[in-house]
């Protein structure tokens, strides 16, 4: 059974940092593209970043360029989202999912095996 579990969210002040984790079971992240998404109340889920099977990064949210990075630890079968210089507008539930292919996609419905999400709140 494939399962993705996100963790690492929480409450952080503006300008702070958080590292989110996406741990996979029943699935080897090394061979597939893994994306991070976020959804705020009343808004559609939006893509943030994706890492391909060859470790290429694709940004889908211009607002996070220069602040967020994505990485993968194959030994831990986990993908990370490092978030720096956080802003209140980054507040959302963050999810990870996979295209089940080696390449990323800008189309949210191309992704599968969604986790339950982890809440990130940026507030003073």
PDB file of C-alpha atoms in Angstrom, residues 19-22 36 49 51 69-73 76 78-82:
ATOM      1  CA  UNK A  19      11.498  22.141   6.799  1.00  0.00           C
ATOM      2  CA  UNK A  20       8.661  19.920   5.673  1.00  0.00           C
ATOM      3  CA  UNK A  21       9.129  16.193   5.173  1.00  0.00           C
ATOM      4  CA  UNK A  22       7.293  13.845   2.843  1.00  0.00           C
ATOM      5  CA  UNK A  36       4.828  19.831  -3.096  1.00  0.00           C
ATOM      6  CA  UNK A  49       7.894  22.822  -6.278  1.00  0.00           C
ATOM      7  CA  UNK A  51      11.755  17.318  -7.984  1.00  0.00           C
ATOM      8  CA  UNK A  69      14.075  24.546  -2.113  1.00  0.00           C
ATOM      9  CA  UNK A  70      13.288  20.867  -2.593  1.00  0.00           C
ATOM     10  CA  UNK A  71      15.553  17.920  -1.941  1.00  0.00           C
ATOM     11  CA  UNK A  72      15.423  14.160  -1.576  1.00  0.00           C
ATOM     12  CA  UNK A  73      17.081  11.656   0.746  1.00  0.00           C
ATOM     13  CA  UNK A  76      15.253   7.719   4.045  1.00  0.00           C
ATOM     14  CA  UNK A  78      11.849  11.109   1.966  1.00  0.00           C
ATOM     15  CA  UNK A  79      11.471  14.386   0.084  1.00  0.00           C
ATOM     16  CA  UNK A  80      11.959  17.695   1.865  1.00  0.00           C
ATOM     17  CA  UNK A  81      10.727  21.222   1.338  1.00  0.00           C
ATOM     18  CA  UNK A  82      13.001  23.816   2.908  1.00  0.00           C
TER      19      UNK A  82
END
